[in-house]
Short mmCIF file of C-alpha atoms (C1' of nucleotides) in Angstrom, two decimals:
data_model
loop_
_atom_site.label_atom_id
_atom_site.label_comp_id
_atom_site.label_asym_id
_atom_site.label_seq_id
_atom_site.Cartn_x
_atom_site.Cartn_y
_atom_site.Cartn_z
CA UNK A 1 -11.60 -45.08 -7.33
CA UNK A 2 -14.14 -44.30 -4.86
CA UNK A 3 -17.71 -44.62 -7.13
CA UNK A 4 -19.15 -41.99 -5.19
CA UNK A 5 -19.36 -37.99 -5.74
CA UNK A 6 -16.51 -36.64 -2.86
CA UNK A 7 -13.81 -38.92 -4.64
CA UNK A 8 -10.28 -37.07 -4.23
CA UNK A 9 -9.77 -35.32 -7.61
CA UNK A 10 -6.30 -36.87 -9.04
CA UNK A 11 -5.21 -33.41 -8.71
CA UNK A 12 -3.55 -33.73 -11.77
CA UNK A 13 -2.51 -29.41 -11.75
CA UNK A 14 0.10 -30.10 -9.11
CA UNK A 15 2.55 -29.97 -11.75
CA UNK A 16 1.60 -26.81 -12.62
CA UNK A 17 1.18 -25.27 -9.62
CA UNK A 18 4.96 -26.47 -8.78
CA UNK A 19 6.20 -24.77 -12.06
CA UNK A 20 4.62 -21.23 -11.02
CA UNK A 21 5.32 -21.57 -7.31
CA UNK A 22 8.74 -21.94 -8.44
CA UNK A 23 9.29 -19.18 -11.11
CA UNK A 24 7.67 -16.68 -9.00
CA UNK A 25 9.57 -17.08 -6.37
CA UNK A 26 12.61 -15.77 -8.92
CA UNK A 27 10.87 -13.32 -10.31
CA UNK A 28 9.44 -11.73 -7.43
CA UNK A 29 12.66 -11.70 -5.86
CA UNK A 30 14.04 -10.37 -8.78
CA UNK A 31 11.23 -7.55 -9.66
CA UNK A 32 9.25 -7.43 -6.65
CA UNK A 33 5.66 -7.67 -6.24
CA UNK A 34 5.31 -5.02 -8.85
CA UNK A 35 7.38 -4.72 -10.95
CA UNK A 36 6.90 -8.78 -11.35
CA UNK A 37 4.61 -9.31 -14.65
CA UNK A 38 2.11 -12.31 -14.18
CA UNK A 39 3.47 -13.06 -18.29
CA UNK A 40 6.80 -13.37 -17.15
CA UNK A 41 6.34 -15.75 -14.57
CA UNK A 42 4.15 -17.96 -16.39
CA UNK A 43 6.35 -17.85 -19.06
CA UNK A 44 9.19 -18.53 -16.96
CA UNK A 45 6.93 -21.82 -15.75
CA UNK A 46 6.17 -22.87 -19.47
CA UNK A 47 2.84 -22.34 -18.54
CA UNK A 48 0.19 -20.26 -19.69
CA UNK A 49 -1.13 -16.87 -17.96
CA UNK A 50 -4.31 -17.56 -17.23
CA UNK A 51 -3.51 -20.74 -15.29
CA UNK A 52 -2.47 -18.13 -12.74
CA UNK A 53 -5.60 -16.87 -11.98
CA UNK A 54 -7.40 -20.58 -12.35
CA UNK A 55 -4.46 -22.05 -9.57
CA UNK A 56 -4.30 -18.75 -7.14
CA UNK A 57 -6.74 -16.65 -7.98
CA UNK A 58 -4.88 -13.58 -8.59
CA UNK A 59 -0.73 -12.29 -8.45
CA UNK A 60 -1.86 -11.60 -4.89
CA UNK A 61 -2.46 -15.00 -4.53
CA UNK A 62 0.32 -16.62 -5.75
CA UNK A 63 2.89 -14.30 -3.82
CA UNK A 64 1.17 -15.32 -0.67
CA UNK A 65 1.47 -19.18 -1.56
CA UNK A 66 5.20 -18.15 -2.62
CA UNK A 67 6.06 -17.25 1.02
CA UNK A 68 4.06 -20.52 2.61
CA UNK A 69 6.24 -22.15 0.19
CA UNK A 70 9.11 -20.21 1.31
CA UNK A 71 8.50 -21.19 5.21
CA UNK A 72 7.83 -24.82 4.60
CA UNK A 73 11.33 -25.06 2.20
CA UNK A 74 13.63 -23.05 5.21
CA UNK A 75 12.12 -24.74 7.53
CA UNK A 76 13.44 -27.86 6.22
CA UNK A 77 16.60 -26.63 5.46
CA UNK A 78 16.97 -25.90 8.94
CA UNK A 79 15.68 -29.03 10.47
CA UNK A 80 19.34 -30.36 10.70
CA UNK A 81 20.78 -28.00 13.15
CA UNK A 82 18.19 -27.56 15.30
CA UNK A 83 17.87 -31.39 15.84
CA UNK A 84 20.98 -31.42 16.90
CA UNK A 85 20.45 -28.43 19.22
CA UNK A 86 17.52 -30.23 20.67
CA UNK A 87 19.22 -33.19 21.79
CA UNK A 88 22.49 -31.37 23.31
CA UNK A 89 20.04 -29.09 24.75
CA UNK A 90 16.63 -30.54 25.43
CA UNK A 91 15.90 -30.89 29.02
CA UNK A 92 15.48 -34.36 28.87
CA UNK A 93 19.36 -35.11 28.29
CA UNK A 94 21.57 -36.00 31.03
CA UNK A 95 24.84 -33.42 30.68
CA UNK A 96 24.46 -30.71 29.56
CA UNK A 97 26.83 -29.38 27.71
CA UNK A 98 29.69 -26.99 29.30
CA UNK A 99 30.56 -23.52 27.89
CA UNK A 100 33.21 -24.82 25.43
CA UNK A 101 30.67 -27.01 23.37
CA UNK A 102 28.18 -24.27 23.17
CA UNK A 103 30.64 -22.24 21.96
CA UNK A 104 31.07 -24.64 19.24
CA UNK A 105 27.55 -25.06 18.95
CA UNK A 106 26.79 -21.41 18.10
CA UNK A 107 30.20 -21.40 15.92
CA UNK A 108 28.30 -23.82 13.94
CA UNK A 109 24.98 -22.77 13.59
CA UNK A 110 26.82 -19.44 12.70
CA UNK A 111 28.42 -21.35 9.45
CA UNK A 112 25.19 -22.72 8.64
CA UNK A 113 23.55 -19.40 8.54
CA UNK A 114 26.34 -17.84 7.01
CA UNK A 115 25.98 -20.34 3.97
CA UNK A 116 22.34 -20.02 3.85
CA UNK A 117 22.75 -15.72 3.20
CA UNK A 118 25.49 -16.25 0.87
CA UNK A 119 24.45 -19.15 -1.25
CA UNK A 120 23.35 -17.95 -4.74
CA UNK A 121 20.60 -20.32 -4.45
CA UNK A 122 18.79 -18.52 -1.18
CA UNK A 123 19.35 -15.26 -2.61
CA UNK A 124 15.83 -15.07 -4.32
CA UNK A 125 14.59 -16.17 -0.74
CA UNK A 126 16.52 -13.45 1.16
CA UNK A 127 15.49 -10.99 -1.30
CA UNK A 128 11.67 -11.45 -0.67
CA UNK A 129 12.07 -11.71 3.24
CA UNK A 130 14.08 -8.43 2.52
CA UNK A 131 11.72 -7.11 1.17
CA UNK A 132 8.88 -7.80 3.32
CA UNK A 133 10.84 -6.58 6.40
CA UNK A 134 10.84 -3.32 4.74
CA UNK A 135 6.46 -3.62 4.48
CA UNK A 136 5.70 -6.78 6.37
CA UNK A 137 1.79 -7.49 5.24
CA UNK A 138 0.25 -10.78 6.31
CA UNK A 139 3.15 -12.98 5.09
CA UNK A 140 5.72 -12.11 7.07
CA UNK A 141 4.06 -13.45 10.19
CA UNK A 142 3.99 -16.52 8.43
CA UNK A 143 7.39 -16.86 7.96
CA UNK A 144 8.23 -15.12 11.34
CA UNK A 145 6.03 -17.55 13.32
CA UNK A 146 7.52 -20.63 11.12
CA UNK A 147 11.05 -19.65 10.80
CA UNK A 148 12.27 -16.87 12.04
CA UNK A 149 11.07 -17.11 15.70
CA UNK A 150 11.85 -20.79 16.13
CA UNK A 151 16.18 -19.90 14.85
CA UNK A 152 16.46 -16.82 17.08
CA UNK A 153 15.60 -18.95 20.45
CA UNK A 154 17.68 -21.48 19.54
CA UNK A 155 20.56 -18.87 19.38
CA UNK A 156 19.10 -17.41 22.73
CA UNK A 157 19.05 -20.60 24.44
CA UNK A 158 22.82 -21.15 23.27
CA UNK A 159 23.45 -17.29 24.29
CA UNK A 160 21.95 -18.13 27.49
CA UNK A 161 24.25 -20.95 28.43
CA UNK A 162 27.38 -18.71 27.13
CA UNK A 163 26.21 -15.38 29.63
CA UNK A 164 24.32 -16.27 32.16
CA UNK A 165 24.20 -13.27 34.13
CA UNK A 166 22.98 -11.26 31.13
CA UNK A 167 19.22 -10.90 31.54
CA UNK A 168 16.91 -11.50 28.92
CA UNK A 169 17.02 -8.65 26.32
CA UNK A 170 20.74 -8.69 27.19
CA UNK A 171 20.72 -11.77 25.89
CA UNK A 172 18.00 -11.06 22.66
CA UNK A 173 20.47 -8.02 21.76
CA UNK A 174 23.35 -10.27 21.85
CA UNK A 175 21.37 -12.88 19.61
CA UNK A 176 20.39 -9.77 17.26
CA UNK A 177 23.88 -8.63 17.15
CA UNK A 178 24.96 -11.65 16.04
CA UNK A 179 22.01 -12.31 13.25
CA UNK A 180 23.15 -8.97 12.06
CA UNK A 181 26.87 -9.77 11.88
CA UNK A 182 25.42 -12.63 9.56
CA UNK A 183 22.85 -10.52 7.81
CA UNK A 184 25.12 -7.70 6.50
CA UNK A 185 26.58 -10.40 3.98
CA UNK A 186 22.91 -10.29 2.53
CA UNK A 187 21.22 -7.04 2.85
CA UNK A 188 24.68 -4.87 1.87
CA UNK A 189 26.23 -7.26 -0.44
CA UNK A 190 27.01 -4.71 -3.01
CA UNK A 191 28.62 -2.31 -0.30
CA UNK A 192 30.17 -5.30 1.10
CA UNK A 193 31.59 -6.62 -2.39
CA UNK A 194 33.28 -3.39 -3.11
CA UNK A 195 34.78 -2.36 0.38
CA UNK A 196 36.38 -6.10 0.75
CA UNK A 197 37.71 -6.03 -2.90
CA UNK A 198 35.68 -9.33 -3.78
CA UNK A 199 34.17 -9.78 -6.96
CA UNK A 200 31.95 -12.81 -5.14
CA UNK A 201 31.79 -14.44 -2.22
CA UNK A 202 32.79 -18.07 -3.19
CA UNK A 203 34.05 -21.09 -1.05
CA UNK A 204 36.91 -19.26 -0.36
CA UNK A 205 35.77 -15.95 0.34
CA UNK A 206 32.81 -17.55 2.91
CA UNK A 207 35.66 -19.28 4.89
CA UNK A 208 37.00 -15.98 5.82
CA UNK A 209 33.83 -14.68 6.76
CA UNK A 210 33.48 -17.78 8.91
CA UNK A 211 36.62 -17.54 10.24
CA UNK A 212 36.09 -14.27 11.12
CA UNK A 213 32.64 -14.65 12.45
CA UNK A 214 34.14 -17.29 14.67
CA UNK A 215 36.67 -15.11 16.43
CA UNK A 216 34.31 -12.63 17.01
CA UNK A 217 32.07 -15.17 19.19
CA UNK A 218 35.07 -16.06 21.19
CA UNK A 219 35.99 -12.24 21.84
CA UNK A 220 32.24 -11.48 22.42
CA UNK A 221 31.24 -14.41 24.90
CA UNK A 222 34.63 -14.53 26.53
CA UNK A 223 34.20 -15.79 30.03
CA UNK A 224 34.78 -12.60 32.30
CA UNK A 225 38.01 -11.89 33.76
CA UNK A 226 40.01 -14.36 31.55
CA UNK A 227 41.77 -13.01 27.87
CA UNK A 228 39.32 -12.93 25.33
CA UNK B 1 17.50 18.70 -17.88
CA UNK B 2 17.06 21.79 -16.16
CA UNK B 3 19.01 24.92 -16.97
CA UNK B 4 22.13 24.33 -14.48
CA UNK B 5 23.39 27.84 -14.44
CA UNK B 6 22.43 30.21 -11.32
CA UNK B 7 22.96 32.86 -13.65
CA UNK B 8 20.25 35.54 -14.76
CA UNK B 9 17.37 33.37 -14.83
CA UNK B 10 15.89 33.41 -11.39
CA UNK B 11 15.35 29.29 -11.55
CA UNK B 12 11.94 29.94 -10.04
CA UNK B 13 10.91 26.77 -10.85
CA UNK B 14 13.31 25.65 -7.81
CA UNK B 15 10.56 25.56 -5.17
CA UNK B 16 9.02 22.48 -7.68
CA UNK B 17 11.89 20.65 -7.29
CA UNK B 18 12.20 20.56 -4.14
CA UNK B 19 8.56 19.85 -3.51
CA UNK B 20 9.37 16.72 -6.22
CA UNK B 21 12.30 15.79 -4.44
CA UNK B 22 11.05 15.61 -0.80
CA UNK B 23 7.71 13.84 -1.88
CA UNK B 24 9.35 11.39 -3.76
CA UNK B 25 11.97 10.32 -1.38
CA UNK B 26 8.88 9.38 0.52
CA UNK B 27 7.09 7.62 -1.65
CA UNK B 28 9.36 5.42 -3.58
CA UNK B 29 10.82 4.79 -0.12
CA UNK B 30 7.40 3.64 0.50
CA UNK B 31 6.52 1.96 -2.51
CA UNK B 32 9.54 1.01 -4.36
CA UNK B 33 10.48 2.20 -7.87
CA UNK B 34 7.80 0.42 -10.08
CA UNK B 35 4.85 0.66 -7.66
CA UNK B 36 5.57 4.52 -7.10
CA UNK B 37 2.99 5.96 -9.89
CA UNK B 38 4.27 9.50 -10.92
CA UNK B 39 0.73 10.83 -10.19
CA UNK B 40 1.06 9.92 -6.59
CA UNK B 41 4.29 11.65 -6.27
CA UNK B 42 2.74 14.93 -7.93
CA UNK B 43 -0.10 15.20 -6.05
CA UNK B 44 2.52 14.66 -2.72
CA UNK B 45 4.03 17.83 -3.87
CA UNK B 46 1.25 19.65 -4.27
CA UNK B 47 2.15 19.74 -8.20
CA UNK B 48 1.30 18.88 -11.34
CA UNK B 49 1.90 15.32 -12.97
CA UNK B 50 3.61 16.34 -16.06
CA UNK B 51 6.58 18.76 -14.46
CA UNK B 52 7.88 15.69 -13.26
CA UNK B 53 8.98 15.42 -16.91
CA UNK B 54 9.41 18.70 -17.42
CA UNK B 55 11.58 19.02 -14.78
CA UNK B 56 13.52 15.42 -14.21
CA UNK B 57 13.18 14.47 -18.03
CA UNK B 58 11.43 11.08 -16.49
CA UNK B 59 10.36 9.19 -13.87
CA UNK B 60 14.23 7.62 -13.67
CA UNK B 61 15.16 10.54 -13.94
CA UNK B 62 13.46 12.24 -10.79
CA UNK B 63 14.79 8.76 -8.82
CA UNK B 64 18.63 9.60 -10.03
CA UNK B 65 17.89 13.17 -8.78
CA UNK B 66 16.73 11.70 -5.41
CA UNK B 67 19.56 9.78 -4.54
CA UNK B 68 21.85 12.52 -5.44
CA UNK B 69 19.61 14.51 -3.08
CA UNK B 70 20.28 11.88 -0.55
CA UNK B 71 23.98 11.28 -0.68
CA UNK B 72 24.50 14.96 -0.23
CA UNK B 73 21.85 15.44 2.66
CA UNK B 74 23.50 12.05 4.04
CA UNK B 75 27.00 13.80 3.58
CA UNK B 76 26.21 16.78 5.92
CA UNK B 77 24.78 14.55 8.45
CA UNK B 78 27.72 13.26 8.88
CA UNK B 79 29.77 15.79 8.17
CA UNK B 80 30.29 16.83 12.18
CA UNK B 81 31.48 13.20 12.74
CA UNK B 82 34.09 12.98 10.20
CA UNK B 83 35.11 16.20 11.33
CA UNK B 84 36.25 14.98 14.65
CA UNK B 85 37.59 12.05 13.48
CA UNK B 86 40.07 13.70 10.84
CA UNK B 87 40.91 16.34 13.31
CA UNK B 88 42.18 13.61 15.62
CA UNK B 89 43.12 11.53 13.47
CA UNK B 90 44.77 13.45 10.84
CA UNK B 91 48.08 13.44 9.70
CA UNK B 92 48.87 17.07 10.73
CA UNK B 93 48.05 16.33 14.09
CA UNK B 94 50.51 15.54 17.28
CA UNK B 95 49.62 13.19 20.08
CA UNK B 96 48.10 10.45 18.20
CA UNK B 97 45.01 9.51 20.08
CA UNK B 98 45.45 5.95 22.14
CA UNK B 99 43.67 3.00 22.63
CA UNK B 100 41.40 4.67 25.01
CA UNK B 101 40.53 7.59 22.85
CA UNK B 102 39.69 5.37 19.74
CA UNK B 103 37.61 3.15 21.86
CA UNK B 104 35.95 5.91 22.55
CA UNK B 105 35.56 7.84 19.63
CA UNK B 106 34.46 4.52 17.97
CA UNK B 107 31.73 4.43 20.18
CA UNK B 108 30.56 7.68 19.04
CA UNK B 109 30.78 7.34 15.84
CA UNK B 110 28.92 3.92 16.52
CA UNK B 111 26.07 6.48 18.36
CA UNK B 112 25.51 8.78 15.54
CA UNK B 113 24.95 5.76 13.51
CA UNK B 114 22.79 4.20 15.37
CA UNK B 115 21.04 7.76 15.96
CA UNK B 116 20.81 7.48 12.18
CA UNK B 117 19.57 3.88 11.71
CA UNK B 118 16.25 4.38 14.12
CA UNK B 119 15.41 7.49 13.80
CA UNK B 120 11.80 7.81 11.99
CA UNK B 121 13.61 10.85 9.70
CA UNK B 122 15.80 8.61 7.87
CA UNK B 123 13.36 5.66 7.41
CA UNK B 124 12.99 6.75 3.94
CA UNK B 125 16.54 7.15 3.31
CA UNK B 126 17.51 3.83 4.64
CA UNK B 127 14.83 1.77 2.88
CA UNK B 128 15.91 3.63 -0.57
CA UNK B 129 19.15 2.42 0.26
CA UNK B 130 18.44 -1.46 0.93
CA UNK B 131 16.07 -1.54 -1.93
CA UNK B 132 19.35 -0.78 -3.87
CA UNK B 133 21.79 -2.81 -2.50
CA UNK B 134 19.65 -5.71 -3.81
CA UNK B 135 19.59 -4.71 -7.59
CA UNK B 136 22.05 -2.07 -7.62
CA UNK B 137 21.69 0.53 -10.00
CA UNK B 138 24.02 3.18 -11.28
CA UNK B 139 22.62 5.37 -8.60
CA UNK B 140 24.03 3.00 -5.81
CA UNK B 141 27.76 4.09 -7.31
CA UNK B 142 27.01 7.29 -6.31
CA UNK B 143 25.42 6.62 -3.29
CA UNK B 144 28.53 4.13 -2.38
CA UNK B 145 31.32 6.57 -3.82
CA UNK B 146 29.88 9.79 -1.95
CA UNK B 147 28.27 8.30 1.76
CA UNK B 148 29.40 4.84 2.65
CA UNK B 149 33.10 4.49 1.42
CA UNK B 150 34.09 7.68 3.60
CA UNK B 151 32.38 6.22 6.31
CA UNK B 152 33.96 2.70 6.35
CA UNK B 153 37.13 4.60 5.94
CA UNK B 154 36.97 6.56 8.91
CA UNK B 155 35.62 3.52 10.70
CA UNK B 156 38.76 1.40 9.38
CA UNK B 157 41.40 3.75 10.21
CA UNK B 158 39.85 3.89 13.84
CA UNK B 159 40.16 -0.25 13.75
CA UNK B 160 43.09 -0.71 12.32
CA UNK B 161 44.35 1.59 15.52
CA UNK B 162 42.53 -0.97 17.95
CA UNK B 163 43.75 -3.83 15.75
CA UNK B 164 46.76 -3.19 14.66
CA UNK B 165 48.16 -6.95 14.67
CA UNK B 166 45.19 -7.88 11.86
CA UNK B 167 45.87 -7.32 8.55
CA UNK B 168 43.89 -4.98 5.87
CA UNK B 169 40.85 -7.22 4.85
CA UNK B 170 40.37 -9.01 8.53
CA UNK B 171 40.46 -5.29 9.31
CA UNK B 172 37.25 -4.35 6.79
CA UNK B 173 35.63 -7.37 8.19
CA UNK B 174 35.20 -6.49 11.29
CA UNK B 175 34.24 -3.09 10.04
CA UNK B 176 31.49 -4.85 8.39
CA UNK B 177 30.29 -6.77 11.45
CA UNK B 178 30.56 -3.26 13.27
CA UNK B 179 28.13 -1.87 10.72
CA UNK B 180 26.07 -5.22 10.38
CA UNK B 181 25.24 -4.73 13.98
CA UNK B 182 23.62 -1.25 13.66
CA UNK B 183 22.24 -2.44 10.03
CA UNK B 184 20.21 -4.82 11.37
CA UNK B 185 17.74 -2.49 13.35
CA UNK B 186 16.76 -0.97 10.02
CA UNK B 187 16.69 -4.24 7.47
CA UNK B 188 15.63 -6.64 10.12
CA UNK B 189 13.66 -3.55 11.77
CA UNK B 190 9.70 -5.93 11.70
CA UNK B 191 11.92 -9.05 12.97
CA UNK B 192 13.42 -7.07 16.21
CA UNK B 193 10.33 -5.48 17.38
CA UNK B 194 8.99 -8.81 17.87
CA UNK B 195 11.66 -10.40 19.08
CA UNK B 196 12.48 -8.35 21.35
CA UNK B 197 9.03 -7.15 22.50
CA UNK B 198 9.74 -3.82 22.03
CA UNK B 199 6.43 -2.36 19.88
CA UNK B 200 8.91 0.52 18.70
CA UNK B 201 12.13 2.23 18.92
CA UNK B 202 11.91 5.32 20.58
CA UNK B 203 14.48 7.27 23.02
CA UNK B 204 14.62 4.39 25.85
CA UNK B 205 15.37 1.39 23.45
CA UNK B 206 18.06 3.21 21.01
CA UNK B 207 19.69 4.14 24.64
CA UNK B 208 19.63 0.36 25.53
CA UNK B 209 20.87 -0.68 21.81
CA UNK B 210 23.83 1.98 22.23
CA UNK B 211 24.64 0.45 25.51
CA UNK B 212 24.78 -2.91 24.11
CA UNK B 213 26.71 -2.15 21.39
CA UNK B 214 29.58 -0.20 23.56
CA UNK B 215 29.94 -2.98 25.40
CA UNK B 216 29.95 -5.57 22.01
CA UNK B 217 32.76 -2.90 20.93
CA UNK B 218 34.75 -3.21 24.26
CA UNK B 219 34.87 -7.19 23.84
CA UNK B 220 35.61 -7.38 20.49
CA UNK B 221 38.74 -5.01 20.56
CA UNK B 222 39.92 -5.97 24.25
CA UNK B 223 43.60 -5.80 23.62
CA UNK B 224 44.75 -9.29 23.70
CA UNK B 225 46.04 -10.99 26.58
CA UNK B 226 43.85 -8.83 29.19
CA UNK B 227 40.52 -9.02 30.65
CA UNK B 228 37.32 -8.16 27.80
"C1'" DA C 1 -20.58 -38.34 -19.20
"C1'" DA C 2 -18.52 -35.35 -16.00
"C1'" DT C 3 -15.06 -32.79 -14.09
"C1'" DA C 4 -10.59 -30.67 -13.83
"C1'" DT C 5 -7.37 -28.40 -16.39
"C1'" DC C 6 -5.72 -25.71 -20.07
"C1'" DT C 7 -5.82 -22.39 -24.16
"C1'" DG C 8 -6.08 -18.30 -27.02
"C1'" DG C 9 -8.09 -14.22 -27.05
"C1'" DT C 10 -10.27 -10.06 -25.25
"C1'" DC C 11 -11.22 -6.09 -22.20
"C1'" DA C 12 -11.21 -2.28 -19.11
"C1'" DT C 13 -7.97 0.12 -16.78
"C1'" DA C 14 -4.11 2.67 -15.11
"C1'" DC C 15 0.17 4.02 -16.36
"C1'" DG C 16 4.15 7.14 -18.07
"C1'" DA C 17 4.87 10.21 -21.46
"C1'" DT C 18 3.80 14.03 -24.35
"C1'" DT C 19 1.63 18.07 -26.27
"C1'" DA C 20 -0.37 22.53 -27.02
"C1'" DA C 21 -2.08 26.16 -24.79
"C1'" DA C 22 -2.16 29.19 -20.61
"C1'" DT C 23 0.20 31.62 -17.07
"C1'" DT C 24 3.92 33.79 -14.67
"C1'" DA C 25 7.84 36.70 -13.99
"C1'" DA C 26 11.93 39.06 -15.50
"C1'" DT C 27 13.69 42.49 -18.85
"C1'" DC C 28 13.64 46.41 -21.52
"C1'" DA C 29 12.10 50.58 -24.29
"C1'" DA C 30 9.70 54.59 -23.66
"C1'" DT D 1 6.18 53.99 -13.83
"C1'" DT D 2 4.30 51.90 -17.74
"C1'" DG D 3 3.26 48.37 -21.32
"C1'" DA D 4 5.41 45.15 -24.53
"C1'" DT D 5 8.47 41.27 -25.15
"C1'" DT D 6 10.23 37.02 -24.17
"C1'" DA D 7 11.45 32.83 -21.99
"C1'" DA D 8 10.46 29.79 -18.21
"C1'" DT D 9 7.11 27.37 -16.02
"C1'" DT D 10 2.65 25.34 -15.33
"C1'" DT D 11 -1.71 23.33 -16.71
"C1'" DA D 12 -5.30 20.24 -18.55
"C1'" DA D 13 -5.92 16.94 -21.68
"C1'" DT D 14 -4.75 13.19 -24.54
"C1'" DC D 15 -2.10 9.16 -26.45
"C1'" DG D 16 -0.29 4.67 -26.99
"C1'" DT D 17 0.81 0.84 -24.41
"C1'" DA D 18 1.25 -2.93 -21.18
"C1'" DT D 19 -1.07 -4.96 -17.61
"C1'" DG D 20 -4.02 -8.11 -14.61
"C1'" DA D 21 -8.19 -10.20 -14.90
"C1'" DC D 22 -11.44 -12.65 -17.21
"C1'" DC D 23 -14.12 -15.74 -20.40
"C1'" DA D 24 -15.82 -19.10 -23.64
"C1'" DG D 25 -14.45 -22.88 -25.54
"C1'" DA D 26 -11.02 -26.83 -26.21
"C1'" DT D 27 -8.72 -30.83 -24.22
"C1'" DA D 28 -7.47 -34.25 -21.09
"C1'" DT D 29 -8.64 -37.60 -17.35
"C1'" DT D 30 -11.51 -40.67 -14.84
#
DNA sequence: AATATCTGGTCATACGATTAAATTAATCAA
DNA sequence: TTGATTAATTTAATCGTATGACCAGATATT
């Protein structure tokens, strides 16, 4: 490579780092920040502990790369529906659409965010941002900046378009109402498993939920003065 | 243990409890089960370290005894409500309410809740309570059995009266989206200051929430066929 | 040779639990 | 009312342990 001293190290711990960025991210979720033993998680990485310290300095360290981590992977997921937001509602396309399609708009966006908070494999991710709602320290503006933020005014543009003579909070409280409607599949699963009878929420129990969900946009955003 | 019977012995060591109890509600609200140290809790109370053992047996021990604290402090807060409702909704009783009425009285029960959700008092409460919906312990089946059941019974028997075409579970659904609406200025408490500008929820915002949420309740139960 | 990465081992610390002794308050005999 | 008796409660101190951080040396890579 380059003969000279600045030459870009081969970075050849990227591997590692990948294992621990990954088992922490279950086993913070699991235990939380303190209950979470640096052992476990390197041993959950097949990695030893000190590499920890060498890689992020400290358990501090690595739960703040956990959450960048976090942002960048959600972010992702979420790239698909709101590129297709952007280019039904960006300003530089020519019809916009009417009141029907953004119904079906947020009806899907809904089901997307429905699967994301009842997929077993986001729960270790919901857990954490749980968690940091409860104590938000520096990483939750991360991720509120990143992902949060950037989903709830794509919901309030859609909200918009569906009440327009609602005035701005109106329309952030309708937006939160919603995100909570979502959210309560998460945060109160256990509650929510025993009142409903299900043992899980599988394929077939998230259809119902969706279903559901979807009726309640209709009766919520009815146009006024028609049936809801 | 401690002695259970209020017979000769004049329990003083009652007063120490309590002091246990209230300071720990706080601070494993605060800091979770692990990070709570048992020292922090004693000093709280004004006490010394080692009656938490003397007293609870352990440190899981004193966290059983708080939730029990809390279901039953949660109980008579809600006690008035329920009141109402069974008194009106009762079997004994006459007139069966109407639509109206349970619109109404849904609405109230919506208020308390919300009352409940925001206010600084039960901050503790309510973050005990998410932490254990997301690793439920066998203090959440008490928690469940004693507080929430009863009130997503009373809150189903008041749908099911607004709804009675839908069957049992699309019933308990939209109980759940009822309840995921008020949840979600507790769990998602950091995420709605921000979004919607609001630096904190005092008197004026809960008043705008309850507002919101009357009207959410209007559309989603507008009998069918007629104007939301 | 030089640097990045990894390893096994160690260390100081803070923790929950426990103990033995001290203190408090109720009960009773006189 | 007294002082003695007794059990409940409280205190200060200590114990064993598990933890996060750290280090000196080994190994791999260029």
């Amino acid at each position: 490579m380059s003969p000279l001293k600045p030459g870009p190290r081969p970075e050849r711990g990227d591997a590692t780092r990948e294992a621990l960025l990954g088992a922490a991210v279950t086993v913070f979720a699991r235990d939380g920040f303190d209950a979470a033993r640096t052992r476990t998680i390197a041993a959950a990485a097949g990695v030893n502990q000190a590499l920890i310290g060498y890689h992020f300095g400290n358990k501090a360290g690595l739960y703040r790369a956990v959450f960048e981590h976090l942002a960048a992977a959600i972010e992702t997921h979420l790239q698909p529906a709101r590129a297709t937001l952007a280019a039904e509602l960006g300003q530089g396309t020519p019809g916009r659409p009417g009141r029907a399609r953004c119904l079906a708009l947020l009806g899907e966006v809904t089901d997307a965010f429905v699967g994301l908070m009842t997929s077993a494999e986001s729960a270790p991710w919901a857990r954490l941002i749980i968690r940091e709602q409860q104590a938000p320290t520096a990483a939750f503006d991360v991720l509120y900046a990143r992902v949060m933020a950037p989903f709830a005014q794509d919901l309030e543009a859609l909200v918009t378009r569906l009440a327009p003579a609602r005035d701005t909070l109106e329309v952030r409280l309708a937006v939160l109402s919603l995100i909570g409607q979502v959210l309560v599949f998460r945060t109160a699963r256990a509650a929510v498993e025993r009142f409903t009878g299900w043992r899980a929420l599988g394929e077939d129990e998230v259809a119902v939920v969706r279903a559901h969900l979807r009726d309640n946009l209709r009766r919520l955003f009815a146009p006024a003065g028609r049936r809801a």
